[in-house]
CSV table of C-alpha atoms in Angstrom, one decimal:
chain,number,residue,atom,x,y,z
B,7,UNK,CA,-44.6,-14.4,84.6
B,8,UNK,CA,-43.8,-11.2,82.9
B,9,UNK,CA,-44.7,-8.5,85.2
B,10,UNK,CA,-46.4,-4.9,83.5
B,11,UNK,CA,-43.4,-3.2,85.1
B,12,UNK,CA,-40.4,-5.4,83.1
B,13,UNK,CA,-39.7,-3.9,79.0
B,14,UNK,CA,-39.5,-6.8,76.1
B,15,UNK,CA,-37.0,-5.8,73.5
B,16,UNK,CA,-36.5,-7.5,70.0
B,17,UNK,CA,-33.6,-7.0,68.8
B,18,UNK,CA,-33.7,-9.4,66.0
B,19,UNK,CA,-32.1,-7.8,62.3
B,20,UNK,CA,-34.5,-6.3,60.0
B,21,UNK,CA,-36.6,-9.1,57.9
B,22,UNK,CA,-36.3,-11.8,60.4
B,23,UNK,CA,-39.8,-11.8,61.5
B,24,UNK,CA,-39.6,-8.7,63.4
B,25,UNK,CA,-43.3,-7.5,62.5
B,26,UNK,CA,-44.6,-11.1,63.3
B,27,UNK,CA,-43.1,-10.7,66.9
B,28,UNK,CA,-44.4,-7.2,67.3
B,29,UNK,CA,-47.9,-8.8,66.4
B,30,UNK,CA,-47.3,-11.8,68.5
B,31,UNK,CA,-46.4,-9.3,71.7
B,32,UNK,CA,-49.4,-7.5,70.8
B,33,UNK,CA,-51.9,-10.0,71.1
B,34,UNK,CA,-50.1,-11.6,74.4
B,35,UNK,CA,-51.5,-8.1,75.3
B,36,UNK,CA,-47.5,-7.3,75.7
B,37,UNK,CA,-48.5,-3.5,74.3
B,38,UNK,CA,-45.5,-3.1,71.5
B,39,UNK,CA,-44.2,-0.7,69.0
B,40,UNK,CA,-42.8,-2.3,65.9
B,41,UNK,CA,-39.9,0.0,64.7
B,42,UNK,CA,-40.4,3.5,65.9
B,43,UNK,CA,-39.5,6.4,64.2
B,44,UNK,CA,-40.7,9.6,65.9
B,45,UNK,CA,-39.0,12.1,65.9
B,46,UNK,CA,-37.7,12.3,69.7
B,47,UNK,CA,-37.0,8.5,69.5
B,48,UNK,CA,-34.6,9.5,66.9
B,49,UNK,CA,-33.3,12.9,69.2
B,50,UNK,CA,-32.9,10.4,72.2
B,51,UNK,CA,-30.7,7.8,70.6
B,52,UNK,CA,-28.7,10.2,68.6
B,53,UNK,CA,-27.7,12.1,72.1
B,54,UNK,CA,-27.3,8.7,73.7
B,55,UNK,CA,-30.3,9.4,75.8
B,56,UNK,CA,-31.5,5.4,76.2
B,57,UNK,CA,-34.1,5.8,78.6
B,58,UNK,CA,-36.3,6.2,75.9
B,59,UNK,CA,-39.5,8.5,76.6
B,60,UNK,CA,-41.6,6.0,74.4
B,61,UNK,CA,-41.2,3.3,77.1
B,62,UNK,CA,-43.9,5.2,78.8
B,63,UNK,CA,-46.5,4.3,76.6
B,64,UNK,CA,-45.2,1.0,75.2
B,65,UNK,CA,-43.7,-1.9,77.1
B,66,UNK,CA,-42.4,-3.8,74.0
B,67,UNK,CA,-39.8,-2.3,71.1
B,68,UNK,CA,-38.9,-4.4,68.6
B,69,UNK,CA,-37.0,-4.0,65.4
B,70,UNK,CA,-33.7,-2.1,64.2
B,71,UNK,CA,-34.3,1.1,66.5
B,72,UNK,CA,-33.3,-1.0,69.7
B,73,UNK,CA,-30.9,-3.9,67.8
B,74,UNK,CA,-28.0,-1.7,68.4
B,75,UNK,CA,-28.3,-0.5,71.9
B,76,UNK,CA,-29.1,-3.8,73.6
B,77,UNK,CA,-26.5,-3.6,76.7
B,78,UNK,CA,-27.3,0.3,77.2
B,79,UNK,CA,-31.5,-0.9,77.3
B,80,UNK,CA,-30.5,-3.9,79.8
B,81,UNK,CA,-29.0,-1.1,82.1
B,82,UNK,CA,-31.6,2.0,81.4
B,83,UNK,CA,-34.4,-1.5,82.1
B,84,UNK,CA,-33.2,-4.3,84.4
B,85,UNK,CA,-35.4,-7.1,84.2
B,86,UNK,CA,-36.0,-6.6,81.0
B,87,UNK,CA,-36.6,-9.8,78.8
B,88,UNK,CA,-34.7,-9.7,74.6
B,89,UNK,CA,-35.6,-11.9,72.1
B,90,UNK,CA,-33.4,-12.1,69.1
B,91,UNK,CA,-34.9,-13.2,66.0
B,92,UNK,CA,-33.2,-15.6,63.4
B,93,UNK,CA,-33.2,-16.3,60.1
B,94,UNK,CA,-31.8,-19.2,57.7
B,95,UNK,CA,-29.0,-16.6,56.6
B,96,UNK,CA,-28.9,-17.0,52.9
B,97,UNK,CA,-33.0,-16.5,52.4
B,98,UNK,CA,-32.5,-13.0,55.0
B,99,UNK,CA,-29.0,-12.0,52.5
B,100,UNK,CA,-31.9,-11.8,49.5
B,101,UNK,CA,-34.5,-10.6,51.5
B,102,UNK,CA,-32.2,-7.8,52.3
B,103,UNK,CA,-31.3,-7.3,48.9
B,104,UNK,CA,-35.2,-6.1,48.1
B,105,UNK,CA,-35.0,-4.3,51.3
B,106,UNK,CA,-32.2,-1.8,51.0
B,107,UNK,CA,-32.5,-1.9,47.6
B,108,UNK,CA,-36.5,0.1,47.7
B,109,UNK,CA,-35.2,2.0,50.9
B,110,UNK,CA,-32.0,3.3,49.2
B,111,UNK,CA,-33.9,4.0,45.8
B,112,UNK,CA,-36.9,6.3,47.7
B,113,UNK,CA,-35.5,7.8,50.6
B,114,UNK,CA,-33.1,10.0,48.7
B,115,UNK,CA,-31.9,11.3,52.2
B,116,UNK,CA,-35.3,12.1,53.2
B,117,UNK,CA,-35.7,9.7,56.0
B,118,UNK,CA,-33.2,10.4,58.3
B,119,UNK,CA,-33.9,8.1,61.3
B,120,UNK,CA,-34.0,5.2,59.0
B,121,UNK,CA,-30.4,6.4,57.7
B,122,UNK,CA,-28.8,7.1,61.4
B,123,UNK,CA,-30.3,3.2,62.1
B,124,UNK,CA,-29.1,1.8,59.1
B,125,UNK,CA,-25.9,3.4,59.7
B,126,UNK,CA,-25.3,2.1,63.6
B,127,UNK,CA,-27.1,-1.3,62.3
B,128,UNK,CA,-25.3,-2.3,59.3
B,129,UNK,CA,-22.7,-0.1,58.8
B,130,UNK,CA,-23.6,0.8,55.2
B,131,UNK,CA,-26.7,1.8,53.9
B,132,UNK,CA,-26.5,0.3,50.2
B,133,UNK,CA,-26.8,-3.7,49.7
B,134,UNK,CA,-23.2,-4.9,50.5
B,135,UNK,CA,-23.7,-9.0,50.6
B,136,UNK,CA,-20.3,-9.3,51.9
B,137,UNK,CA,-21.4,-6.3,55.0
B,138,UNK,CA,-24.3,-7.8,55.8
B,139,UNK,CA,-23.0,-11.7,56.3
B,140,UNK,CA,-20.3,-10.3,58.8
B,141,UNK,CA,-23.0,-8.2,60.6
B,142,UNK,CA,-25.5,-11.3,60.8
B,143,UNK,CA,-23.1,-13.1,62.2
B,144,UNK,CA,-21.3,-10.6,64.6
B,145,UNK,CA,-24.6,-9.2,65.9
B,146,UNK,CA,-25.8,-13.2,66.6
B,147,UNK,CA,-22.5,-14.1,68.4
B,148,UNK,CA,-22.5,-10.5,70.1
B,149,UNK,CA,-25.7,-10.9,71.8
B,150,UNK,CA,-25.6,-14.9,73.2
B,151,UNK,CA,-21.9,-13.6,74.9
B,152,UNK,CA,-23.6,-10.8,76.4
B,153,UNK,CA,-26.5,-13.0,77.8
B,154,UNK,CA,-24.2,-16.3,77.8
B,155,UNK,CA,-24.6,-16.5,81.6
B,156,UNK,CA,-27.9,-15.0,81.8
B,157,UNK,CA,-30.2,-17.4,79.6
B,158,UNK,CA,-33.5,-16.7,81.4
B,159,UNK,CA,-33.1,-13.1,80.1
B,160,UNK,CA,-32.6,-14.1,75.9
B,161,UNK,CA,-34.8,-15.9,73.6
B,162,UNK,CA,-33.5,-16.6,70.3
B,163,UNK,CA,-36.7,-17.0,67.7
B,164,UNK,CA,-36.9,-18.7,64.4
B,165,UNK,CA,-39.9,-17.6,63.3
B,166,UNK,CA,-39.5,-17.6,59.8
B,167,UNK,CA,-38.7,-21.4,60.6
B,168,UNK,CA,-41.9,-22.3,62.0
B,169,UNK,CA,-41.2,-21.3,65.8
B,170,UNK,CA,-43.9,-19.4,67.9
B,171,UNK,CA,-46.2,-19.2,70.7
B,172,UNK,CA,-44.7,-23.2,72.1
B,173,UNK,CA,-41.1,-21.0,72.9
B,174,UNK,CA,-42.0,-17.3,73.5
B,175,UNK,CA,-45.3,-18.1,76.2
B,176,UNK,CA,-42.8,-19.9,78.6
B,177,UNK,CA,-40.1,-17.1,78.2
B,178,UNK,CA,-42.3,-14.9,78.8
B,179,UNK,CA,-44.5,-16.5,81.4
B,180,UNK,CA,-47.9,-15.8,79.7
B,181,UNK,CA,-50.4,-18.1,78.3
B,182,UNK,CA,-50.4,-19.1,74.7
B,183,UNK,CA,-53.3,-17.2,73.0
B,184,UNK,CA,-55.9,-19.3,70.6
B,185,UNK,CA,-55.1,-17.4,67.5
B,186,UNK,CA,-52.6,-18.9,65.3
B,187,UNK,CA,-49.3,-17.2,65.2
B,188,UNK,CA,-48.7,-14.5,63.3
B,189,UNK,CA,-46.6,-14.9,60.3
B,190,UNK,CA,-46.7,-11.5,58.4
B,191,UNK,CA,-44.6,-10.0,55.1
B,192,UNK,CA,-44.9,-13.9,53.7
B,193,UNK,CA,-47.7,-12.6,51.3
B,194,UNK,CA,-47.2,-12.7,47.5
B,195,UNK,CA,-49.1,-9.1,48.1
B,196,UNK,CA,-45.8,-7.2,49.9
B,197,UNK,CA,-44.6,-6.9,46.5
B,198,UNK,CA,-41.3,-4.6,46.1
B,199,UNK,CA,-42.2,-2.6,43.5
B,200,UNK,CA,-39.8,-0.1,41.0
B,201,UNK,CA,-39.8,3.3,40.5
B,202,UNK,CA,-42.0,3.8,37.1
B,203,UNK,CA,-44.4,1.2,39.0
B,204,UNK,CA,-44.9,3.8,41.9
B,205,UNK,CA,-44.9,6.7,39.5
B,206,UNK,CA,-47.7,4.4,36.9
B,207,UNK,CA,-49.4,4.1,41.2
B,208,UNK,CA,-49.2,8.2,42.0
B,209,UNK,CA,-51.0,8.9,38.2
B,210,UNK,CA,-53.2,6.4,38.8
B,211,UNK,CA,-54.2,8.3,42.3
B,212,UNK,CA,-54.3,11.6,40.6
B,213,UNK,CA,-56.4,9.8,38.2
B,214,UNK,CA,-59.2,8.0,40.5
B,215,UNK,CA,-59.4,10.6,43.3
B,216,UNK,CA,-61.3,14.2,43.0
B,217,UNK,CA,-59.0,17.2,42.2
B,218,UNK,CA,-58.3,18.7,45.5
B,219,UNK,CA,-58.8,15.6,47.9
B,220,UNK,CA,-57.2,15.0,50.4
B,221,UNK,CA,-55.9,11.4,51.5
B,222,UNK,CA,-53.8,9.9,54.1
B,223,UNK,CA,-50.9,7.1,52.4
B,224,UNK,CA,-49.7,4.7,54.4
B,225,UNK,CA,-45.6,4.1,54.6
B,226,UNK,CA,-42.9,6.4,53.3
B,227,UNK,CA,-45.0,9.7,52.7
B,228,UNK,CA,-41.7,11.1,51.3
B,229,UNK,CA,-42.8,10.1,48.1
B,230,UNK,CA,-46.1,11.8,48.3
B,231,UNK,CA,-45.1,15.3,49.0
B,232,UNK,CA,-46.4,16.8,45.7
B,233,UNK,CA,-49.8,15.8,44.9
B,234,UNK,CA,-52.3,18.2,46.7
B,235,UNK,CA,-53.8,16.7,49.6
B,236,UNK,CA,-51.7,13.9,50.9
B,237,UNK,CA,-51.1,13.6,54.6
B,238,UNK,CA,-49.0,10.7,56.0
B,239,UNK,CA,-50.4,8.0,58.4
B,240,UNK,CA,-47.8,6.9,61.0
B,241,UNK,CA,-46.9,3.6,62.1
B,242,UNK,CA,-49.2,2.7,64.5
B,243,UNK,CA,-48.2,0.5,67.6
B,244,UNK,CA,-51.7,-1.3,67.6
B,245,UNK,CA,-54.9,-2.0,65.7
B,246,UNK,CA,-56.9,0.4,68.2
B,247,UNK,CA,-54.3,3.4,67.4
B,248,UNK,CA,-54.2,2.8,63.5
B,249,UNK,CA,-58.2,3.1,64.1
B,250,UNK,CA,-57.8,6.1,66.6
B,251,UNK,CA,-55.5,8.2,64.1
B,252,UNK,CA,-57.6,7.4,60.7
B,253,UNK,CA,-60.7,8.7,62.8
B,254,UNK,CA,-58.4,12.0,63.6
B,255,UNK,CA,-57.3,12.5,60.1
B,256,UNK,CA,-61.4,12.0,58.6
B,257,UNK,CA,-62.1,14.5,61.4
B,258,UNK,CA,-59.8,16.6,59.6
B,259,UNK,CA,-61.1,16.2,56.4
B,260,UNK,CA,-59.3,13.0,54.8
B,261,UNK,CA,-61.3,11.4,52.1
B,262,UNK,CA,-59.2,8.0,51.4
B,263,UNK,CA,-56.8,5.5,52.9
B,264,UNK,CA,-54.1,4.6,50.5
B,265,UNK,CA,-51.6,1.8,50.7
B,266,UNK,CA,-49.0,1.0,47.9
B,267,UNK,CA,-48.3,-2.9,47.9
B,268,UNK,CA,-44.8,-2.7,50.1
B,269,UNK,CA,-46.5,-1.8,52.7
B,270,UNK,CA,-50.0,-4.3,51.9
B,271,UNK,CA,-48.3,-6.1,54.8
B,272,UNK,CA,-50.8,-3.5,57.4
B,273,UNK,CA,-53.6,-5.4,55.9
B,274,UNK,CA,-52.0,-8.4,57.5
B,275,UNK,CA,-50.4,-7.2,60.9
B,276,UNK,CA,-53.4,-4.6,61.6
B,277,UNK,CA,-56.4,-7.4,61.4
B,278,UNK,CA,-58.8,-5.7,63.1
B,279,UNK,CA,-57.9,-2.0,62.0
B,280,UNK,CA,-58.0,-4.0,58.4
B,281,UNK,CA,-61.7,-5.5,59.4
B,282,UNK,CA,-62.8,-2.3,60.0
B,283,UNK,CA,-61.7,-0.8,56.8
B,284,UNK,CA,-63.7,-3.2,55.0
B,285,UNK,CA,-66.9,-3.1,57.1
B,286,UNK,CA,-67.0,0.8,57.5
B,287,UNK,CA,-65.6,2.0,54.1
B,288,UNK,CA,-65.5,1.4,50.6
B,289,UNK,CA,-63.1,0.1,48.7
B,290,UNK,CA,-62.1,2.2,45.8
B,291,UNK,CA,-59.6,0.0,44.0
B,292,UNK,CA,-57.0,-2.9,45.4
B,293,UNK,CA,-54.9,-4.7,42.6
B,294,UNK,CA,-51.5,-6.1,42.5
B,295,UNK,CA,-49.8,-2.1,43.2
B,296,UNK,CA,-52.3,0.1,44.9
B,297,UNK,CA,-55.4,-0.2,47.8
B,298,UNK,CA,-57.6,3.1,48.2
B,299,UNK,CA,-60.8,3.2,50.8
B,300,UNK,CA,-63.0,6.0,50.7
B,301,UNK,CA,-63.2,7.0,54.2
B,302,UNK,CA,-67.6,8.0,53.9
């Protein structure tokens, strides 16, 4: 049985079901972190400082911050259980292609822990089919050597194939819960959208919201930093701190909750924070593009 002391990685690729295995920890009451990107995360890795000060809080990290410095984790955190999430290769190669493509197109350099794990991940940080194939594979054979004779300590995960709870209870030792397992960013609603679509989305904000208000968006706030009032919500680790750091930004004066459509996958991963949202607040507009709450 997994003990509170012993650290769960996933160190499954980017769109191979990471958030539905962040989720899945989450509600096994594994407390986990899908993709951190604070700031001394960031600091820590880049100085090759692996005994990562979020561990403290957290006892699960999954997703690309962790997928490259697997062996140096197993060393900082023995005892430590990885599962490494798969993917049928061609459907991940085009889900890529949508990935990096809307990262490459917004970031413009202004998301600088996504580009130094980009960088150590994949080696590129444009679409390169070609790249990508060789680091799916390379990064799969990599990680069952490493753990070749330790099979107890790796679980490798299809859940985009339908695997769940029936494999990663008995790695893990735990019970299987009675929700259904989570399968998250399947939604026709975690639409990539293109540039004039989020410009035609910030108008439309400018457009809905009182002059002067101030709002918190959801996702890459990059794109938000000149209209008046916008403050960025981070990525929460759980429903309870999504609620916990809306309730500090309406303290501070935050009128609405915003969420452009790549990142209506919240909605699905945060279910209670989501529940919440539509009990407590009201719901402004939610189409194919844009969802704004008025936090009153």
């Amino acid at each position: 049985m997994l003990s509170p002391h012993q650290k769960v990685f996933g160190i499954g690729l980017s769109k191979t079901g990471t958030a539905s295995l962040g989720r899945a920890l989450n509600l096994l009451r594994v407390k986990t972190i899908h993709c951190p990107s604070d700031n001394a995360t960031l600091s820590e890795l880049k100085s090759g400082n692996y005994k990562l000060s979020i561990l403290n809080r957290f006892q699960g990290v999954v997703d690309t911050p962790v997928v490259p410095f697997y062996p140096q984790l197993d060393q900082e955190f023995p005892g430590s259980k990885f599962i490494l999430t798969i993917r049928e290769i061609d459907s991940w190669i085009e889900s890529m292609r949508h990935h990096l493509s809307f990262v490459s197109r917004w970031s413009n350099g202004s998301l600088p822990f996504f580009a130094f794990i980009d960088a150590c991940v994949y080696g590129t940080l444009q679409f390169h089919e070609g790249r990508l194939r060789y680091v799916y594979e390379r990064h799969l054979g990599n990680v069952t050597d490493y753990f070749s004779d330790r099979p107890s300590d790796l679980l490798i995960l299809n859940i985009c194939g339908g695997e769940g709870w029936e494999k990663l209870c008995p790695f893990l030792g735990l019970p299987a819960p009675s929700k259904r397992f989570p399968k998250l960013n399947r939604s026709r609603r975690n639409q990539w959208i293109s540039p004039p679509e989020v410009e035609a989305a910030i108008q439309r904000i400018h457009d809905l919201l009182p002059s002067g208000a101030r709002f918190a968006v959801a996702g890459y706030n990059k794109l938000f930093l000149d209209i008046p009032g916008a403050m960025d919500l981070p990525l929460p680790a759980t429903d309870e701190d999504a609620m916990e750091q809306l309730h500090e930004l309406k303290q501070n004066g935050v009128k609405y909750f915003i969420l452009l459509s790549p990142f209506f996958w919240w909605l699905e991963h945060y279910v209670e924070f989501h529940d919440s949202l539509k009990r407590d607040f009201r719901t402004v507009v939610q189409d194919a593009h844009l969802v704004i709450f008025q936090l009153n």
